[in-house]
mmCIF file of C-alpha atoms in Angstrom:
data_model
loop_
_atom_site.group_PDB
_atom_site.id
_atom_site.type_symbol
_atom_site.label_atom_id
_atom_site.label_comp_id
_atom_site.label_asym_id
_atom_site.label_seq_id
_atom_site.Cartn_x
_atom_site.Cartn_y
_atom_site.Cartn_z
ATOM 1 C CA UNK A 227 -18.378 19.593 48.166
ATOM 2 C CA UNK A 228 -15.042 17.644 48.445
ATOM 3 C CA UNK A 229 -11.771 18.506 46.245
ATOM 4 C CA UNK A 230 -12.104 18.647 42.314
ATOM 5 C CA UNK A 231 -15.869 18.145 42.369
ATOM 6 C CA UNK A 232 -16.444 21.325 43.869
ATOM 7 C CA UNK A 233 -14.704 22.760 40.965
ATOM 8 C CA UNK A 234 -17.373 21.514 38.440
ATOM 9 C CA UNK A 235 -21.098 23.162 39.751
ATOM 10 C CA UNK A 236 -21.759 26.544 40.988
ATOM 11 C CA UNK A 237 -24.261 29.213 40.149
ATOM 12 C CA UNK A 238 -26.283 28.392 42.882
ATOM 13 C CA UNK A 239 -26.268 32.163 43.462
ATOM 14 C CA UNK A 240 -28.335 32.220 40.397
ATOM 15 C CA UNK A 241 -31.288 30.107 42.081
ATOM 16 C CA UNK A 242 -30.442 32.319 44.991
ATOM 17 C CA UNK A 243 -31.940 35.606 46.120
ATOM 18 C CA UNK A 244 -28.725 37.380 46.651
ATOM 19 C CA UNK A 245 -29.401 38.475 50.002
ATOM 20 C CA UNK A 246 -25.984 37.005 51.273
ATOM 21 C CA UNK A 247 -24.306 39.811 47.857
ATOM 22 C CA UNK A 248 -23.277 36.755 45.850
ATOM 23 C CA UNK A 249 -21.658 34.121 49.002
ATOM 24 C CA UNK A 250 -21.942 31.628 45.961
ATOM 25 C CA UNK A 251 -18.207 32.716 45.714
ATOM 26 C CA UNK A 252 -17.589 30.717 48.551
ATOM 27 C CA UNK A 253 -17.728 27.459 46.732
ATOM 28 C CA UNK A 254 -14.405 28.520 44.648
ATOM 29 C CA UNK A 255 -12.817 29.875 42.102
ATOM 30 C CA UNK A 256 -12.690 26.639 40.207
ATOM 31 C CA UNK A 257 -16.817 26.193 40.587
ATOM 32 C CA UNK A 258 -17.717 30.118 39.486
ATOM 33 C CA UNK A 259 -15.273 29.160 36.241
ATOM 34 C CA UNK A 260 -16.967 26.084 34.984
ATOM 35 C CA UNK A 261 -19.927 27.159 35.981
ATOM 36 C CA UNK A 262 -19.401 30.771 33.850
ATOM 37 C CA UNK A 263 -18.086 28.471 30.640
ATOM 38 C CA UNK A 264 -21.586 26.506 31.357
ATOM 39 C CA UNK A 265 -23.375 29.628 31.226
ATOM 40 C CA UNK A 266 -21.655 31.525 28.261
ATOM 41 C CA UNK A 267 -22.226 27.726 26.039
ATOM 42 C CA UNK A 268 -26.009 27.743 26.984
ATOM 43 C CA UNK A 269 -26.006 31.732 26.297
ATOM 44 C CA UNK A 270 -24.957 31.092 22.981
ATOM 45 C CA UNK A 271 -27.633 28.311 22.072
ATOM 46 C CA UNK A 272 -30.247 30.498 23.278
ATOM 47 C CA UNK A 273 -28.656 33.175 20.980
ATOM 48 C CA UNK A 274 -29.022 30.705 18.235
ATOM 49 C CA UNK A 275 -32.616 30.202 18.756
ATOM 50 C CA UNK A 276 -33.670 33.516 18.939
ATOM 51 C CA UNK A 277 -31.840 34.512 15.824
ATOM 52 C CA UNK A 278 -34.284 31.994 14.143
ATOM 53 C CA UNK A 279 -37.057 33.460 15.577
ATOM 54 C CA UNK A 280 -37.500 30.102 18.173
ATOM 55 C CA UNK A 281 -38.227 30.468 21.383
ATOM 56 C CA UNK A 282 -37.853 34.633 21.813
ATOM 57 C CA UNK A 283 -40.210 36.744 22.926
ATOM 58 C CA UNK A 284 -39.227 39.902 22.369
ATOM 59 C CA UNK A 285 -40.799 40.501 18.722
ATOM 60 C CA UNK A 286 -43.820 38.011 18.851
ATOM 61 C CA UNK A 287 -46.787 37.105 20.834
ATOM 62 C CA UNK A 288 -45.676 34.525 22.532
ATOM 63 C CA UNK A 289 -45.865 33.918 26.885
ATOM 64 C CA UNK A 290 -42.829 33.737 28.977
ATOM 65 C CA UNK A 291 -43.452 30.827 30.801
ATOM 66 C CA UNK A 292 -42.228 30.402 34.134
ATOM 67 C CA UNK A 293 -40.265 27.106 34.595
ATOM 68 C CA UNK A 294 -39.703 24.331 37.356
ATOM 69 C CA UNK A 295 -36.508 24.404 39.131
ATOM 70 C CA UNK A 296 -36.524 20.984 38.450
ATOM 71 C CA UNK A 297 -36.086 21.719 35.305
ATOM 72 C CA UNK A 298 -33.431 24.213 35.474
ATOM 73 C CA UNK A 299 -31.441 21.941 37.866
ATOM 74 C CA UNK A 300 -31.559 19.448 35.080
ATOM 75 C CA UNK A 301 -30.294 21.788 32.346
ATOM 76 C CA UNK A 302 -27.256 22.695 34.724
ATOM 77 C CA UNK A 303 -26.598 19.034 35.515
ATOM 78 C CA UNK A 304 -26.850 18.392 31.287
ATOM 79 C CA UNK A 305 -24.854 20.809 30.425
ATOM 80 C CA UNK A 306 -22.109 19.541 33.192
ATOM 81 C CA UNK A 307 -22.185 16.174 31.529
ATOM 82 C CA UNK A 308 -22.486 17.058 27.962
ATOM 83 C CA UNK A 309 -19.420 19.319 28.119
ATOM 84 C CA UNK A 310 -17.362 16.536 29.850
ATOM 85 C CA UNK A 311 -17.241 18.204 33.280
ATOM 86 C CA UNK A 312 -18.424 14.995 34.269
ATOM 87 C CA UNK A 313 -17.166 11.940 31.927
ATOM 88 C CA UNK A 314 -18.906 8.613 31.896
ATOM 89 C CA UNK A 315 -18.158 6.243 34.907
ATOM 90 C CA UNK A 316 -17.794 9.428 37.456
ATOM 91 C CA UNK A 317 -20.157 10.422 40.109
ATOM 92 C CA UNK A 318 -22.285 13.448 40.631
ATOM 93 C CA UNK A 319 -22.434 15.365 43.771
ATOM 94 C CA UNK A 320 -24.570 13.944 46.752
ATOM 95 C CA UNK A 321 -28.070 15.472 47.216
ATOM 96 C CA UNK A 322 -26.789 17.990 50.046
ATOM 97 C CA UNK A 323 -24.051 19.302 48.011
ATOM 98 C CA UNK A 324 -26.338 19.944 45.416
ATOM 99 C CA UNK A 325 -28.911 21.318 47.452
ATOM 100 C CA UNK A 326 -25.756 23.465 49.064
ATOM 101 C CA UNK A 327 -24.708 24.374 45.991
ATOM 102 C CA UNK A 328 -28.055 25.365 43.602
ATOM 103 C CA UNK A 329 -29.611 26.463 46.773
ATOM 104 C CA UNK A 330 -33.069 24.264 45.917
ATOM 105 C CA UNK A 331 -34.944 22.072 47.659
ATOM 106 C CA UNK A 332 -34.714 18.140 48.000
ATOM 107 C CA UNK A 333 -37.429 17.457 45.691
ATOM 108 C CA UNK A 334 -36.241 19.801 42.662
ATOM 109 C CA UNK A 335 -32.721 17.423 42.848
ATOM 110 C CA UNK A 336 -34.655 14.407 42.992
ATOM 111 C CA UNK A 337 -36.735 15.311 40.271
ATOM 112 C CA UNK A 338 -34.223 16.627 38.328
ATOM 113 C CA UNK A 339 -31.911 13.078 38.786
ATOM 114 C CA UNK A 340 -35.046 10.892 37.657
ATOM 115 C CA UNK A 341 -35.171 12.601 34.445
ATOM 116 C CA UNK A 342 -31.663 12.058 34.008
ATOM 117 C CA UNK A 343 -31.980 8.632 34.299
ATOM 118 C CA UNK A 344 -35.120 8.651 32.339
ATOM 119 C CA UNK A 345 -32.760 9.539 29.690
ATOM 120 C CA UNK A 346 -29.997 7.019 29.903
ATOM 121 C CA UNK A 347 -27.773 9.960 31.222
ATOM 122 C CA UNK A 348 -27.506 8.316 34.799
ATOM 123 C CA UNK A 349 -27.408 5.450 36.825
ATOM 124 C CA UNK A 350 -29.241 5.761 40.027
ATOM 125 C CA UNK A 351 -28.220 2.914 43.342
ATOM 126 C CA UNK A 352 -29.608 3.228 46.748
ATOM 127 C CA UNK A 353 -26.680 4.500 49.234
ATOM 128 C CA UNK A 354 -24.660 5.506 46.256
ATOM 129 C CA UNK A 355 -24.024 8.821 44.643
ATOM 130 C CA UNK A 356 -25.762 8.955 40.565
ATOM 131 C CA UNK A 357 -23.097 7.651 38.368
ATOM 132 C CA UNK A 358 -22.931 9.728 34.786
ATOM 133 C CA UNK A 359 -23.466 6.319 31.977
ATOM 134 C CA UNK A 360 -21.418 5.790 28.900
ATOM 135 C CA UNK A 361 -24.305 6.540 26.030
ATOM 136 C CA UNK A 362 -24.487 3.153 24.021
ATOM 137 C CA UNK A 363 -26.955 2.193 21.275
ATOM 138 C CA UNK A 364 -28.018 -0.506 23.495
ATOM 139 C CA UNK A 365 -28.979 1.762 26.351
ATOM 140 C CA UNK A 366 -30.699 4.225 24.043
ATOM 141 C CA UNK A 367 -33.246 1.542 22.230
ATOM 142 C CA UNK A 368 -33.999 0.121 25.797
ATOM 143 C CA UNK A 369 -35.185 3.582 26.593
ATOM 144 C CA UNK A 370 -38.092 3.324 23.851
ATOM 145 C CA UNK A 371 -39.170 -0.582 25.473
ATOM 146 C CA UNK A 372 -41.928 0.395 27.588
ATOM 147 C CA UNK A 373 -43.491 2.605 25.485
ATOM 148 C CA UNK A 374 -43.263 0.409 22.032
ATOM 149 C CA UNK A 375 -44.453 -2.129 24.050
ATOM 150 C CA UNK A 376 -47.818 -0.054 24.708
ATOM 151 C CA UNK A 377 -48.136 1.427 21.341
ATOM 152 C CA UNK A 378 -47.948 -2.278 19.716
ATOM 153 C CA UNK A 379 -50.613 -3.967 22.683
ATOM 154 C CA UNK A 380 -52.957 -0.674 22.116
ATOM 155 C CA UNK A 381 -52.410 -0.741 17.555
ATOM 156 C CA UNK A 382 -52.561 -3.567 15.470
ATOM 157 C CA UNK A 383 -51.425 -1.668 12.569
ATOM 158 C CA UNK A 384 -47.992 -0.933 14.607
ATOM 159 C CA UNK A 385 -47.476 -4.654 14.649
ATOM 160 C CA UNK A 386 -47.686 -4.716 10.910
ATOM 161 C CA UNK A 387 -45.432 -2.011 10.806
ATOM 162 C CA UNK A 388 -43.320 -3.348 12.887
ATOM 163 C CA UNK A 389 -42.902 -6.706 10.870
ATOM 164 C CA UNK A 390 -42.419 -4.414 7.821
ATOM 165 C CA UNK A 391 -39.691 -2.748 9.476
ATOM 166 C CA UNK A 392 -37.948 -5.897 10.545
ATOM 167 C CA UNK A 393 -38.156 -7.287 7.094
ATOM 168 C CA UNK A 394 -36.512 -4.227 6.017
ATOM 169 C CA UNK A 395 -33.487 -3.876 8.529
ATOM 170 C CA UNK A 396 -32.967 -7.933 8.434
ATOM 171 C CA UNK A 397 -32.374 -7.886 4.489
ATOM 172 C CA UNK A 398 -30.374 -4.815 5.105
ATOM 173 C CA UNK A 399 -28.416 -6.555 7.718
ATOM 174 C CA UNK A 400 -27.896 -10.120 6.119
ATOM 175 C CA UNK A 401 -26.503 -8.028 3.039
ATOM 176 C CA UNK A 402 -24.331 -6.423 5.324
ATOM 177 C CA UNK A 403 -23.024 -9.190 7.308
ATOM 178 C CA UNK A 404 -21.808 -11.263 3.663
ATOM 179 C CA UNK A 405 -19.651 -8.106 2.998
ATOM 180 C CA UNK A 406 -17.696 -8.452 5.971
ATOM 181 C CA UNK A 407 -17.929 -11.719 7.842
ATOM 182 C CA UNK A 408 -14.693 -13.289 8.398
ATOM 183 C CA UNK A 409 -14.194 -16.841 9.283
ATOM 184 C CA UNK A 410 -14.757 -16.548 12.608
ATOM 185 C CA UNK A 411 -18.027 -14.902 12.153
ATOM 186 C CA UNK A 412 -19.351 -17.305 9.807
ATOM 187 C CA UNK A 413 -18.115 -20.224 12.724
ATOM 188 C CA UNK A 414 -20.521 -18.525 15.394
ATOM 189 C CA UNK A 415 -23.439 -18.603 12.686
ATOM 190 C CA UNK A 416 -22.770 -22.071 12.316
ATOM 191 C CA UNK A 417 -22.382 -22.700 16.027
ATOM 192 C CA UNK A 418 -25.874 -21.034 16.753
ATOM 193 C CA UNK A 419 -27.911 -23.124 13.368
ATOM 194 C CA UNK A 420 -26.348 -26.239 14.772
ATOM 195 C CA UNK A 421 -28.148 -25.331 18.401
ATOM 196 C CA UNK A 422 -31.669 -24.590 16.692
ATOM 197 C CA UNK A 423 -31.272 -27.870 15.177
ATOM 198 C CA UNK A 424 -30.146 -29.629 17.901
ATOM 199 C CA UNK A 425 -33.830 -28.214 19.373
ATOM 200 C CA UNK A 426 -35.557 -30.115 16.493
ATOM 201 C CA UNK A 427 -38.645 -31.496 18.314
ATOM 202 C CA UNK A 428 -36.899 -32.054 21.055
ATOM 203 C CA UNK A 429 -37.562 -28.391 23.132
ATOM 204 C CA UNK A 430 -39.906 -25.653 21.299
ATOM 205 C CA UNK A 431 -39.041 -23.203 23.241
ATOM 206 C CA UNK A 432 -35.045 -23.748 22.598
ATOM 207 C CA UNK A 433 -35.900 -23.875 19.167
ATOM 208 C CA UNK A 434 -37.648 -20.672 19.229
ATOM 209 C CA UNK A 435 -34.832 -18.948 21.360
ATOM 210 C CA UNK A 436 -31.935 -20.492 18.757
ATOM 211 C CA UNK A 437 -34.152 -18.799 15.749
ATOM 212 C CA UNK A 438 -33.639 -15.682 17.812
ATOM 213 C CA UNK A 439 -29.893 -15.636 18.581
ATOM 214 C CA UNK A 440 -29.379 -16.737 14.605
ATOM 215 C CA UNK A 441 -30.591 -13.581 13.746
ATOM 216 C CA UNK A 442 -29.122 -11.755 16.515
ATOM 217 C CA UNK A 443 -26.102 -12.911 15.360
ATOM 218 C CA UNK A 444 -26.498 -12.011 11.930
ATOM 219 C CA UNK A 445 -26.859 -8.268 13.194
ATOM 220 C CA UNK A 446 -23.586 -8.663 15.254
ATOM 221 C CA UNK A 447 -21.617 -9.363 12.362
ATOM 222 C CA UNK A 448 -22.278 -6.308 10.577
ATOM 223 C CA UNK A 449 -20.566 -4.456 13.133
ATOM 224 C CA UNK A 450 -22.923 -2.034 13.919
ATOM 225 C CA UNK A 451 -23.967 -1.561 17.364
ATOM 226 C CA UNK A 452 -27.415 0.723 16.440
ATOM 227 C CA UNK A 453 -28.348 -2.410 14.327
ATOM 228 C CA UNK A 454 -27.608 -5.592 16.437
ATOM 229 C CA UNK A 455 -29.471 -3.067 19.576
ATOM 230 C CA UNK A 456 -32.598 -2.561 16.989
ATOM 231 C CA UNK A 457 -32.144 -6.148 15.938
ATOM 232 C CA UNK A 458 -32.554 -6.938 19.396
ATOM 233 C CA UNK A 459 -35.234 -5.064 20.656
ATOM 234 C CA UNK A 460 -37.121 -5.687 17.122
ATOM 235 C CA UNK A 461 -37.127 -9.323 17.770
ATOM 236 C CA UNK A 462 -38.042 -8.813 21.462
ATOM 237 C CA UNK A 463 -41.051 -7.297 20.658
ATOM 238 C CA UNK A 464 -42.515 -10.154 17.809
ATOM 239 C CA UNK A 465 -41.534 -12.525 20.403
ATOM 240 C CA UNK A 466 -44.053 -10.380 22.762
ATOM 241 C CA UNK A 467 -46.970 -10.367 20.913
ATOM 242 C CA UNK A 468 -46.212 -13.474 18.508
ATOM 243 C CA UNK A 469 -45.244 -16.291 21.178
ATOM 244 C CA UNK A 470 -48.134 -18.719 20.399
ATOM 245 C CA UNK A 471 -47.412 -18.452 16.923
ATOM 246 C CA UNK A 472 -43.539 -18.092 16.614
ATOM 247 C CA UNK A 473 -43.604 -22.176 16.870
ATOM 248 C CA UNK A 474 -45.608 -23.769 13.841
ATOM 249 C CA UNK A 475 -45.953 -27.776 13.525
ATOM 250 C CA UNK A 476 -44.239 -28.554 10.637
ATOM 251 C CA UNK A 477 -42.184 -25.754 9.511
ATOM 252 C CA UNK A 478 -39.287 -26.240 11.631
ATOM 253 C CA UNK A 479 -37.452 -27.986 9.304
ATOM 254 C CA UNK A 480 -38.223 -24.798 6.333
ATOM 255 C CA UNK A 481 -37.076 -22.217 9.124
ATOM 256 C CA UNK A 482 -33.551 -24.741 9.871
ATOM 257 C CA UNK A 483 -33.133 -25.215 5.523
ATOM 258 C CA UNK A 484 -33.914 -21.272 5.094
ATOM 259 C CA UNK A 485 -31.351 -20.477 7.872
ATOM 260 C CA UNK A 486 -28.661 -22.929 6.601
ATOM 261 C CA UNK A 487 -29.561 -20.840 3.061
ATOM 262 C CA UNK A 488 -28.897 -17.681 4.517
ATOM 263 C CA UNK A 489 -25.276 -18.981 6.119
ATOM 264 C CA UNK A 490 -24.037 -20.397 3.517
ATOM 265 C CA UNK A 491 -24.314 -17.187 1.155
ATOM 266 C CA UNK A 492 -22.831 -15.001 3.805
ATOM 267 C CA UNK A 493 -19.998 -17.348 4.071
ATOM 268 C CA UNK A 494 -20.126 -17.045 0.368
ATOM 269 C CA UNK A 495 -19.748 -13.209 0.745
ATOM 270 C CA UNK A 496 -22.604 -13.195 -1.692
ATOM 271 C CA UNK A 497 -24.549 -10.058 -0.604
ATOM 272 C CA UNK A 498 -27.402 -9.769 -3.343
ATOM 273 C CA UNK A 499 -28.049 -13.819 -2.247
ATOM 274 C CA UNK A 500 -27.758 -13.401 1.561
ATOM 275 C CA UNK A 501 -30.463 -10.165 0.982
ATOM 276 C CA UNK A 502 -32.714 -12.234 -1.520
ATOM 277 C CA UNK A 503 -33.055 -15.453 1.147
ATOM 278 C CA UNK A 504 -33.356 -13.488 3.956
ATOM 279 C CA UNK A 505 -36.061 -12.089 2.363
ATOM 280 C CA UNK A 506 -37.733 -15.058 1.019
ATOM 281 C CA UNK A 507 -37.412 -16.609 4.439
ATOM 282 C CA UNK A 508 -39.047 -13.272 6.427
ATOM 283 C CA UNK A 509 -41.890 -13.559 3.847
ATOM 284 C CA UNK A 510 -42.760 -16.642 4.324
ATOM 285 C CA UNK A 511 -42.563 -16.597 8.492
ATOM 286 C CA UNK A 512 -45.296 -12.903 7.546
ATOM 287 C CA UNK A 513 -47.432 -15.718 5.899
ATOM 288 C CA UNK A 514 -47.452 -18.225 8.281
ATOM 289 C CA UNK A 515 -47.545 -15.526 11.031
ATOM 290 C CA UNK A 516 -50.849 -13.984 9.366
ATOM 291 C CA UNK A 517 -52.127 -18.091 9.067
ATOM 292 C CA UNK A 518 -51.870 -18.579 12.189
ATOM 293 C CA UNK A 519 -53.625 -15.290 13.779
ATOM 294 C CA UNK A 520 -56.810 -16.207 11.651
ATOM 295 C CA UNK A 521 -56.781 -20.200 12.699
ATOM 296 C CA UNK A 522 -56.755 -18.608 16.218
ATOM 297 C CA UNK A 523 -59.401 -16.438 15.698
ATOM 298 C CA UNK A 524 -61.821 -18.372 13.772
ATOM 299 C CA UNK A 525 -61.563 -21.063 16.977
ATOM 300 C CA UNK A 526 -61.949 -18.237 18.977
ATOM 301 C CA UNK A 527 -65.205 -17.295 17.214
ATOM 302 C CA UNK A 528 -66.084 -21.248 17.270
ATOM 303 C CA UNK A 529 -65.781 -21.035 21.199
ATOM 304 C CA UNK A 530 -67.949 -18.424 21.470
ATOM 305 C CA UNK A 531 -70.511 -20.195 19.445
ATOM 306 C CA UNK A 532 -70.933 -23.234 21.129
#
């Protein structure tokens, strides 16, 4: 490996068989030292564990159970990251001088560096060495997408879950954001309502993505960058699985009055207020929401009648 990055992996002797007596030193004295503080911090975890009787073996029943080097190359690539070795925004070493270095094959680096990036650790590019990420909330919500989006297509009951839970963090969130809006806040609320109403039969599908970025902004103001990224994927997912019924003849008008309700008592810094119309204004959307499902299937049944 080239200059300081050889200083930051080693114990590829430790994959090794030895039959060279250790020529893992020959990566450096700077690579056997952060590669011994690696060892000592996951040595004293494992300590930890088997103090609370989890995961030894030595006094119970349970199987020692060979693992992947996959998964050990992962562990030494963690730990590397975790302890700063490597800080967001820096590469990792190239395939070869990982290879080199752990003394695996290919496939166990490979393997290794998609469940990295599995986890939001890394960044993988074509031609280009991983890049370590900076852990956001964003990037850590996007990581449950795929599989939300199968639990809510395969469960109906996780939809109504899911509309619970929205209801919840949204009243949450509107209290939140008429405790601290400023005026400059309160002018991008205003900025987004007057775009939803500039949709006003003129463009449903405007109107429906103005609803969205009213209550996206709602979760900005509070500052909080777990709730505008659950805010966001939250509303993602209704829009998913609600798209036929997000747009309602006739209610556009309620959604624009509730929303101009809602901004005015955050500008108010009225918290109890912006909570109670936020919540009148999710309950009624439920309602329609749950009107609307059982129009479309009763002319669903119709169809299949005649």
């Amino acid at each position: 490996m080239r200059g300081a990055q050889a200083g930051k992996l080693a114990g590829g002797a430790e994959f090794r068989d030895n039959r060279d007596g250790g020529a893992g030193a020959g990566v450096g004295v700077g690579v056997e030292s952060a590669m011994r503080a690696a060892r000592k911090r996951q040595t004293a975890r494992a300590q930890v564990r088997d103090n609370d009787g989890v995961g030894s073996t030595m006094g119970g029943t349970g199987k020692i159970v060979k693992r992947k080097l996959s998964n050990e190359v992962f562990d030494r690539l963690y730990e590397l990251i975790r302890s700063g070795d490597y800080p967001p925004g820096e590469s990792l070493p190239s395939e070869r001088e990982l290879m080199e270095s752990l003394g695996v094959g290919r496939p166990a680096i490979r393997e290794a560096m998609q469940s990295l990036e599995r986890q939001g650790l890394i960044s993988i590019q074509h031609g280009q060495r991983p890049k370590v990420l900076q852990p956001t909330a964003s990037g850590l919500i996007s990581q449950l997408d795929l599989t939300a989006r199968h639990m809510l297509m395969q469960s109906p009951e996780s939809l109504e879950h899911l509309k619970e839970a929205r209801t919840f963090f949204e009243v949450g969130m509107a209290q939140r954001a008429a405790e601290l809006a400023d005026a400059a806040d309160v002018a991008r609320l205003a900025a987004l309502l007057q775009r939803q109403r500039s949709a006003l039969n003129e463009d449903c599908e405007a109107f429906i993505a103005a609803d969205m970025a009213f209550h996206r902004g709602i979760a900005a103001v509070t500052r909080n960058p777990i709730f505008t990224a659950t805010s966001e994927a939250m509303l993602g997912w209704l829009a998913r699985f609600h798209s036929k019924v997000l747009h309602w003849e006739g209610n556009e008008q309620t959604t624009l009055t509730e929303h101009e309700g809602i901004l005015r008592a955050i500008e108010a810094h009225d918290p109890a207020a912006a909570a109670q119309r936020m919540a009148d204004h999710l309950r009624r959307a439920r309602a329609l929401y749950q009107s609307a499902a059982k129009e479309a299937g009763a002319r669903a049944g119709e169809s299949l009648l005649t």
